[in-house]
């Protein structure tokens, strides 16, 4: 049904072109045909269809994927581009901070997300004229459309900064300036959604009251409105009815999608009658491991792996220093030397390491499992992977892509709420509460299943313990919380945006690039420029077509 609706919507809504701001308002006949309950629901389905970042008209959705694996992952110290040196050169520019306004991925990030905005606005326009819907039905449809619109604007804002605000009342998008960050508009949409939406739906994947409150808190945190965020996060934590899964890896398996910890996740469907399973995370379709025949993009960094080292007491090494041989030498012959020191068990639920079992695929075979180790090291990503026993049934079997699968992307989990609430407590509340919240996450890690060899022996010297005493200072608490965030949410596409939000992206990335330049030659000489590289350009094409009285309306970001 989803795919049939998508085909209808493609005809009704029209394909979104690369010249997004040239799209003109649709005629009255179009809206008359959709100003019914059935039409509104059809339009709303179309608005949801873009949420994975893939609208079927601009590339393959790699740039705009909801997982943010390019702009939130590869641009950070968590992930390499992967593949080989010349593949998808536009990502090389993002990873190395030399992307310009003509960069293909910069453009292809922008357009699908604005397509999502247009679809949400179409819902809101049709709602105004619909006469066969109850007030409750209208309110809930409006809440979902505004939730989705704010989501699309948040994704645009994180990457491009100031973007033009186009709503259901905009008549000429080409003359709308990008003169402010759209925090007020996003806040208003999420507030309305939180008031309008139910706590749960019978069908999975719809926006809910608790998802809207979590998103609103996220918006507040980006603005350093920590007390407002704290109140919302406490509400979600105390009253949302969510609970941590018993074992960490259960948040990353197909068999445990839509679990008790999940607040909002993108629903993936595989082998549903369309080549390449376009509803199965097509935006990550090139991110599967090379050994299954995928393209081998989005691989964990040496820095990330080293971050999971712990001291003799099972606590993280908060100095965040590492060298090229901390965990595993980059052996050219493919041999591996397992690190014997203690590590956080979340490491081997996140990263495929040579010599360690890789889910049910057997022992990771080292460099032969990576497409080009000289370009991306010896590791694979585990979090978006399917089991060997699920191959074919829950992974794509049509077209050319072998990696699309039914493993949903979890946008918000209770663990996110707990870490963010701990941060707010450290900023404006209680250090004791902050410590307690972080220890909830660390105790879950301590009690989680560990990766084992076939004989039942743990695959590494796993050790993780809670903090034994209250964080002594606000500064220490924030350092510990930020480090915990990296360990808990690595390879989930949020790392770069968090570094920017915390105001530490410059020193972290420049330290990372300096060390990585001694490990992988292509990183040598790369520099992060504070005040420029926190965001990427406005696509030049959009500036060129946004003209009023002979002058460009859109303003380019500093440094581009």
XYZ file of C-alpha atoms in Angstrom:
560
model
C 0.000 0.000 0.000
C 2.773 2.432 0.859
C 4.324 2.022 -2.573
C 1.005 2.389 -4.389
C 0.339 5.593 -2.498
C 3.825 6.803 -3.297
C 3.236 6.319 -7.026
C -0.031 8.270 -6.825
C 1.675 11.017 -4.843
C 4.489 11.282 -7.355
C 1.890 12.086 -9.992
C -0.173 14.410 -7.802
C 2.637 16.284 -6.101
C 5.046 16.323 -8.999
C 8.690 15.388 -8.906
C 10.902 17.785 -6.985
C 13.599 19.089 -9.271
C 17.073 20.279 -8.441
C 15.737 23.850 -8.759
C 13.580 23.601 -5.677
C 12.828 27.292 -5.299
C 11.494 27.400 -8.852
C 8.551 25.184 -7.892
C 5.362 27.227 -8.230
C 2.167 26.868 -6.182
C -0.225 24.278 -7.586
C -3.573 25.196 -9.110
C -6.964 25.239 -7.393
C -8.104 22.119 -9.238
C -5.286 20.182 -7.588
C -6.425 21.156 -4.092
C -10.120 20.693 -4.805
C -9.368 17.054 -5.631
C -7.626 16.515 -2.296
C -9.675 18.545 0.180
C -11.345 15.457 1.602
C -10.413 13.121 4.414
C -9.087 10.610 1.894
C -7.129 13.294 0.076
C -5.625 14.685 3.269
C -4.540 11.217 4.369
C -3.028 10.614 0.946
C -1.072 13.856 1.183
C 0.006 13.030 4.726
C 1.318 9.670 3.555
C 3.335 11.572 0.983
C 4.756 13.830 3.683
C 5.856 10.771 5.664
C 7.316 9.162 2.537
C 10.146 11.708 2.468
C 11.199 11.182 6.076
C 13.912 8.679 5.195
C 15.506 11.415 3.062
C 14.838 9.545 -0.175
C 12.195 11.025 -2.464
C 13.077 9.035 -5.559
C 13.947 12.034 -7.707
C 17.332 13.344 -6.563
C 20.207 10.858 -6.655
C 19.756 7.864 -4.394
C 19.199 9.835 -1.208
C 22.726 9.250 0.075
C 23.286 12.955 0.782
C 19.948 13.483 2.522
C 19.546 10.114 4.274
C 17.812 10.452 7.637
C 20.753 8.642 9.233
C 22.980 11.634 8.391
C 25.823 9.229 7.687
C 27.562 11.804 5.465
C 27.112 15.157 7.212
C 26.752 13.846 10.761
C 29.050 10.820 10.611
C 31.756 11.005 7.942
C 32.335 14.677 8.751
C 33.109 13.749 12.376
C 35.796 11.752 14.163
C 33.524 8.687 14.176
C 33.607 7.592 10.531
C 35.648 7.472 7.348
C 33.998 7.778 3.956
C 35.130 4.256 3.111
C 34.967 2.603 -0.322
C 38.005 3.666 -2.384
C 39.682 7.016 -2.804
C 37.940 8.088 -6.001
C 34.428 6.854 -5.282
C 31.867 9.605 -4.579
C 34.404 12.427 -4.635
C 31.826 14.875 -3.332
C 31.949 13.066 0.034
C 35.731 13.464 0.125
C 35.146 17.224 0.132
C 32.661 16.956 3.002
C 34.990 14.719 5.000
C 37.969 16.986 4.393
C 36.133 20.302 4.877
C 36.765 21.635 1.395
C 33.223 21.350 0.002
C 32.016 24.381 -1.940
C 28.602 25.659 -2.983
C 28.658 23.530 -6.162
C 29.268 20.301 -4.243
C 26.847 17.609 -5.393
C 26.117 16.333 -1.890
C 25.450 19.852 -0.616
C 22.820 20.286 -3.351
C 21.363 16.819 -2.974
C 20.957 17.310 0.757
C 18.899 20.469 0.268
C 16.377 19.471 -2.379
C 14.759 16.300 -0.963
C 14.280 17.974 2.414
C 12.523 20.960 0.880
C 10.417 18.484 -1.062
C 9.343 17.177 2.339
C 8.493 20.728 3.446
C 6.321 21.217 0.343
C 4.446 17.995 1.028
C 3.729 19.068 4.609
C 2.483 22.442 3.391
C 0.192 20.690 0.919
C -1.387 18.783 3.812
C -1.987 22.005 5.724
C -3.535 23.701 2.683
C -5.885 20.798 2.014
C -6.916 20.645 5.675
C -8.257 24.192 5.585
C -10.855 23.244 2.988
C -11.685 19.686 4.081
C -15.298 19.393 5.264
C -15.633 15.673 5.990
C -13.174 15.491 8.900
C -13.859 15.877 12.610
C -12.032 18.520 14.620
C -9.928 15.786 16.245
C -9.001 14.283 12.895
C -8.022 17.692 11.557
C -5.982 18.497 14.643
C -4.085 15.215 14.502
C -3.403 15.546 10.777
C -2.155 19.100 11.319
C 0.021 17.941 14.217
C 1.667 15.264 12.102
C 2.247 17.616 9.164
C 3.781 20.275 11.403
C 5.935 17.698 13.205
C 7.278 16.498 9.871
C 7.803 20.021 8.558
C 9.820 20.945 11.647
C 11.821 17.733 11.243
C 12.726 18.655 7.662
C 13.680 22.186 8.691
C 15.824 20.864 11.538
C 17.712 18.621 9.120
C 18.253 21.588 6.782
C 19.329 23.870 9.632
C 21.945 21.491 11.025
C 23.710 21.342 7.667
C 23.045 24.713 6.005
C 22.369 27.082 8.909
C 20.013 29.893 7.888
C 17.521 28.633 5.305
C 14.373 30.236 3.822
C 11.106 29.564 5.642
C 8.411 28.392 3.263
C 5.031 27.531 4.742
C 1.505 26.876 3.498
C 0.935 30.601 2.963
C 4.027 31.242 0.832
C 3.127 32.266 -2.709
C 6.585 32.845 -4.198
C 9.396 30.796 -2.633
C 12.070 32.436 -4.780
C 11.843 35.745 -2.896
C 11.979 34.365 0.663
C 15.264 35.331 2.375
C 17.368 33.194 4.695
C 17.810 35.885 7.321
C 17.563 33.899 10.563
C 17.823 30.430 12.053
C 14.336 28.941 12.053
C 14.218 28.065 15.761
C 10.948 29.974 16.448
C 9.171 28.319 13.536
C 10.357 24.843 14.517
C 9.420 25.438 18.153
C 5.900 26.480 17.161
C 5.417 23.383 15.000
C 6.677 20.956 17.636
C 4.622 22.630 20.388
C 1.478 22.309 18.319
C 2.313 18.676 17.520
C 2.926 17.858 21.192
C -0.509 19.245 22.070
C -2.335 17.622 19.162
C -0.904 14.125 18.893
C -1.713 11.001 20.910
C 0.835 9.229 23.081
C 0.700 6.128 20.862
C -0.749 5.044 17.525
C -1.850 1.547 16.594
C 0.348 1.706 13.491
C 4.062 2.207 14.018
C 6.112 5.061 12.653
C 3.712 7.956 13.142
C 4.742 11.032 15.085
C 3.485 11.035 18.677
C 3.153 13.459 21.562
C 6.317 12.081 23.161
C 8.318 12.240 19.944
C 7.281 15.884 19.522
C 8.293 16.714 23.096
C 11.648 15.001 22.604
C 12.229 16.908 19.380
C 11.247 20.211 21.010
C 13.719 19.535 23.813
C 16.379 18.870 21.182
C 15.629 22.246 19.568
C 15.923 23.930 22.964
C 19.285 22.292 23.625
C 20.679 23.620 20.359
C 19.750 27.080 21.653
C 21.154 26.394 25.143
C 17.675 26.706 26.677
C 18.582 23.972 29.120
C 15.856 24.523 31.705
C 13.103 24.301 29.094
C 14.745 21.207 27.622
C 15.186 19.659 31.062
C 11.500 20.014 31.910
C 10.441 18.345 28.664
C 12.986 15.540 28.882
C 12.009 14.824 32.475
C 8.385 14.565 31.346
C 9.290 12.096 28.588
C 11.511 10.112 30.948
C 9.008 9.972 33.818
C 5.692 9.791 31.999
C 6.314 8.541 28.467
C 6.072 4.864 29.343
C 9.431 3.934 27.782
C 12.103 1.709 29.299
C 15.695 0.782 28.513
C 16.113 -2.518 26.731
C 17.963 -5.060 28.901
C 20.908 -5.381 26.510
C 22.554 -2.637 24.460
C 22.653 -4.450 21.108
C 18.866 -4.922 21.136
C 18.548 -1.368 19.829
C 20.306 -2.351 16.607
C 18.738 -5.656 15.588
C 15.876 -6.224 13.171
C 14.130 -8.595 15.560
C 13.864 -5.852 18.183
C 12.660 -2.887 16.107
C 9.924 -0.703 17.636
C 10.929 -1.870 21.087
C 10.180 -0.505 24.561
C 13.054 1.984 24.336
C 12.104 3.442 20.959
C 10.416 6.854 20.916
C 10.500 7.529 17.180
C 11.926 5.401 14.415
C 11.810 5.325 10.644
C 10.071 2.209 9.363
C 11.915 0.211 6.699
C 10.286 -2.382 4.440
C 12.220 -4.795 2.244
C 11.405 -6.831 -0.889
C 8.076 -5.073 -1.324
C 7.848 -5.392 -5.089
C 10.194 -2.599 -6.140
C 13.826 -2.983 -7.318
C 16.426 -2.227 -4.661
C 13.755 -2.053 -1.923
C 13.435 1.764 -1.930
C 11.611 1.712 1.412
C 14.470 -0.114 3.139
C 16.897 2.680 3.864
C 17.956 3.367 0.293
C 19.891 6.366 1.555
C 22.309 3.943 3.218
C 22.323 1.460 0.344
C 26.069 1.893 -0.254
C 26.989 1.602 3.428
C 26.980 -2.180 3.682
C 30.216 -4.111 4.224
C 32.305 -5.033 1.218
C 32.355 -8.724 2.099
C 28.633 -9.095 1.273
C 29.108 -7.351 -2.068
C 28.132 -3.869 -0.953
C 30.110 -0.693 -1.638
C 31.765 -0.418 1.761
C 31.057 3.208 2.663
C 30.778 4.652 6.206
C 33.422 2.841 8.244
C 34.449 3.415 11.887
C 37.616 5.397 12.519
C 40.656 4.435 14.499
C 39.787 7.308 16.834
C 36.356 5.844 17.560
C 37.684 2.370 18.274
C 40.308 3.766 20.635
C 37.643 5.757 22.486
C 36.257 2.509 23.936
C 39.371 1.829 25.985
C 38.775 1.916 29.744
C 41.001 2.059 32.795
C 41.439 -0.702 35.370
C 38.239 0.446 37.077
C 36.138 0.187 33.929
C 35.873 3.953 33.468
C 36.507 5.765 30.165
C 39.750 7.565 29.390
C 38.328 11.059 29.290
C 41.524 12.678 28.040
C 40.437 11.412 24.598
C 44.008 10.936 23.423
C 45.066 8.164 21.114
C 47.882 7.186 18.807
C 48.144 5.062 15.716
C 48.744 1.790 17.567
C 46.412 2.020 20.571
C 44.037 -0.757 19.497
C 45.101 -2.459 16.295
C 48.109 -1.858 14.046
C 47.285 -1.110 10.428
C 48.925 -4.271 9.112
C 49.281 -4.342 5.338
C 49.154 -8.132 5.228
C 45.725 -8.324 6.845
C 46.885 -9.882 10.098
C 45.291 -8.710 13.309
C 46.599 -8.337 16.815
C 43.741 -8.271 19.274
C 44.021 -5.540 21.848
C 44.474 -7.143 25.276
C 43.611 -4.148 27.427
C 40.123 -3.616 28.879
C 37.459 -2.169 26.587
C 33.847 -1.110 26.928
C 31.664 -3.968 25.594
C 29.701 -1.511 23.449
C 32.748 -1.430 21.160
C 32.066 -4.816 19.607
C 28.332 -4.156 19.273
C 29.217 -1.041 17.272
C 32.347 -1.921 15.304
C 33.342 -4.992 13.346
C 36.960 -5.632 14.388
C 39.369 -8.118 12.814
C 39.500 -11.319 14.827
C 36.196 -10.664 16.618
C 32.888 -12.381 15.721
C 30.780 -10.208 13.405
C 27.189 -10.968 14.426
C 26.471 -14.468 13.025
C 28.719 -13.994 9.978
C 31.736 -15.579 11.645
C 35.075 -14.121 12.651
C 35.844 -10.767 11.033
C 38.526 -11.563 8.458
C 40.383 -8.279 8.649
C 41.485 -6.318 5.627
C 39.895 -8.722 3.153
C 36.475 -7.622 4.461
C 37.147 -3.954 3.678
C 37.062 -2.614 0.129
C 40.198 -0.462 0.392
C 41.903 -0.608 3.810
C 44.518 1.945 2.762
C 41.680 4.437 2.353
C 39.528 3.521 5.347
C 41.252 1.209 7.818
C 40.251 -2.319 8.872
C 36.852 -1.834 10.553
C 33.183 -2.260 9.607
C 29.992 -0.743 10.984
C 27.743 -3.183 12.852
C 24.819 -0.996 13.862
C 23.007 -0.929 10.535
C 23.737 -4.559 9.624
C 21.441 -7.555 9.278
C 22.210 -11.096 10.407
C 23.453 -13.714 7.981
C 20.429 -15.796 8.965
C 18.219 -12.888 7.806
C 19.909 -12.427 4.430
C 17.374 -12.564 1.619
C 14.339 -12.657 3.885
C 15.027 -9.312 5.564
C 17.567 -7.852 3.121
C 17.147 -6.767 -0.477
C 17.094 -9.410 -3.200
C 16.211 -7.235 -6.220
C 18.129 -4.720 -8.302
C 21.819 -3.997 -7.782
C 21.932 -3.062 -4.090
C 22.433 -5.913 -1.639
C 22.478 -3.882 1.568
C 18.999 -2.313 1.964
C 17.293 -4.179 4.783
C 14.494 -4.088 7.346
C 16.572 -2.649 10.209
C 14.711 0.551 11.095
C 16.578 3.750 11.914
C 15.886 4.779 15.507
C 15.734 8.589 15.562
C 15.054 8.904 19.295
C 15.436 6.312 22.034
C 15.007 6.588 25.779
C 18.794 6.389 26.021
C 18.998 9.668 24.045
C 16.570 11.261 26.476
C 18.577 10.045 29.479
C 21.895 11.377 28.169
C 20.375 14.726 27.171
C 18.591 14.991 30.514
C 21.900 14.318 32.265
C 23.457 17.138 30.251
C 20.667 19.520 31.245
C 21.082 18.511 34.891
C 24.786 19.287 34.653
C 24.056 22.657 33.061
C 21.217 23.948 35.257
C 20.310 21.262 37.773
C 21.925 18.668 40.006
C 25.306 16.998 39.517
C 23.993 14.089 41.576
C 21.088 13.640 39.170
C 23.445 13.928 36.216
C 25.669 11.192 37.647
C 22.710 8.928 38.365
C 21.395 9.288 34.821
C 24.751 8.550 33.197
C 25.109 5.519 35.436
C 21.776 4.183 34.178
C 23.375 3.992 30.743
C 26.659 2.581 32.025
C 24.941 -0.067 34.143
C 22.910 -1.158 31.127
C 26.191 -1.523 29.226
C 27.665 -3.475 32.148
C 24.742 -5.908 32.210
C 24.434 -6.293 28.441
C 25.368 -9.363 26.465
C 28.982 -9.397 25.320
C 30.339 -10.664 22.017
C 31.665 -14.198 22.410
C 33.593 -16.760 20.412
C 31.897 -20.013 19.454
C 33.105 -21.695 22.644
C 31.458 -19.026 24.806
C 34.659 -17.162 25.655
C 34.317 -13.352 25.635
C 35.925 -11.952 22.484
C 37.809 -9.258 24.405
C 38.667 -8.084 27.896
C 35.340 -6.353 28.480
C 34.892 -4.062 31.445
C 32.569 -1.157 32.170
C 31.518 0.239 35.529
C 29.371 3.153 36.719
C 30.958 6.284 38.128
C 31.517 5.516 41.841
C 30.956 9.057 43.125
C 29.041 12.157 42.110
C 30.631 14.210 39.351
C 32.811 16.717 41.236
C 32.280 19.747 38.987
C 30.084 20.937 36.153
C 33.084 20.861 33.805
C 33.904 17.247 34.673
C 30.245 16.258 34.373
C 29.924 17.731 30.889
C 33.143 16.058 29.781
C 31.904 12.689 31.056
C 28.433 13.121 29.541
C 29.789 14.131 26.154
C 32.122 11.157 26.159
C 29.259 8.848 27.131
C 27.232 10.224 24.252
C 29.953 9.190 21.829
C 30.206 5.676 23.250
C 26.452 5.116 23.336
C 25.477 6.658 19.986
C 28.532 6.103 17.772
C 27.804 5.572 14.066
C 24.266 6.947 14.462
C 24.859 10.152 12.501
C 24.723 12.658 15.365
C 28.367 13.053 16.421
C 29.328 16.053 14.261
C 26.186 17.990 15.153
C 26.774 17.370 18.857
C 30.364 18.599 18.619
C 29.063 21.783 17.005
C 26.321 22.200 19.607
C 28.818 21.760 22.450
C 31.142 24.353 20.939
C 34.136 22.001 20.866
C 34.130 20.904 17.237
C 37.244 22.929 16.321
C 39.746 21.471 18.795
C 38.267 17.962 18.593
C 38.360 17.789 14.805
C 41.760 19.424 14.419
C 43.270 17.023 16.951
C 41.603 14.136 15.139
C 42.808 15.264 11.713
C 46.364 15.758 12.978
C 46.598 12.217 14.346
C 44.672 10.610 11.491
C 47.060 12.248 9.035
C 49.755 9.932 10.396
C 47.514 6.875 9.911
C 45.734 7.410 6.609
C 47.670 9.656 4.198
C 44.607 11.310 2.683
C 43.891 13.023 6.021
C 47.277 14.730 6.098
C 47.118 18.508 6.045
C 43.349 18.818 6.502
C 42.146 21.590 8.805
C 38.815 22.512 10.392
C 38.230 26.284 10.257
C 36.266 27.515 13.270
C 33.552 29.942 12.212
C 33.139 28.343 8.790
C 33.071 24.577 8.850
C 30.356 24.185 11.495
C 27.907 24.324 8.583
C 28.061 23.788 4.826
C 27.171 26.179 2.004
C 23.810 27.154 0.627
C 23.755 25.420 -2.784
C 24.876 27.935 -5.391
C 22.020 27.015 -7.726
C 19.497 28.042 -5.061
C 21.191 31.426 -4.674
C 21.206 31.906 -8.445
C 17.442 31.364 -8.771
C 16.419 33.338 -5.683
C 16.308 36.728 -7.350
C 14.220 39.794 -6.562
C 14.631 43.018 -8.520
C 17.821 41.685 -10.042
C 19.497 40.790 -6.750
C 19.981 37.446 -4.998
C 17.693 37.008 -2.012
C 19.582 34.146 -0.379
C 22.830 34.934 1.427
C 25.769 32.527 1.328
C 27.264 31.238 4.571
C 30.543 32.796 5.782
C 33.676 31.421 4.154
C 31.963 29.945 1.088
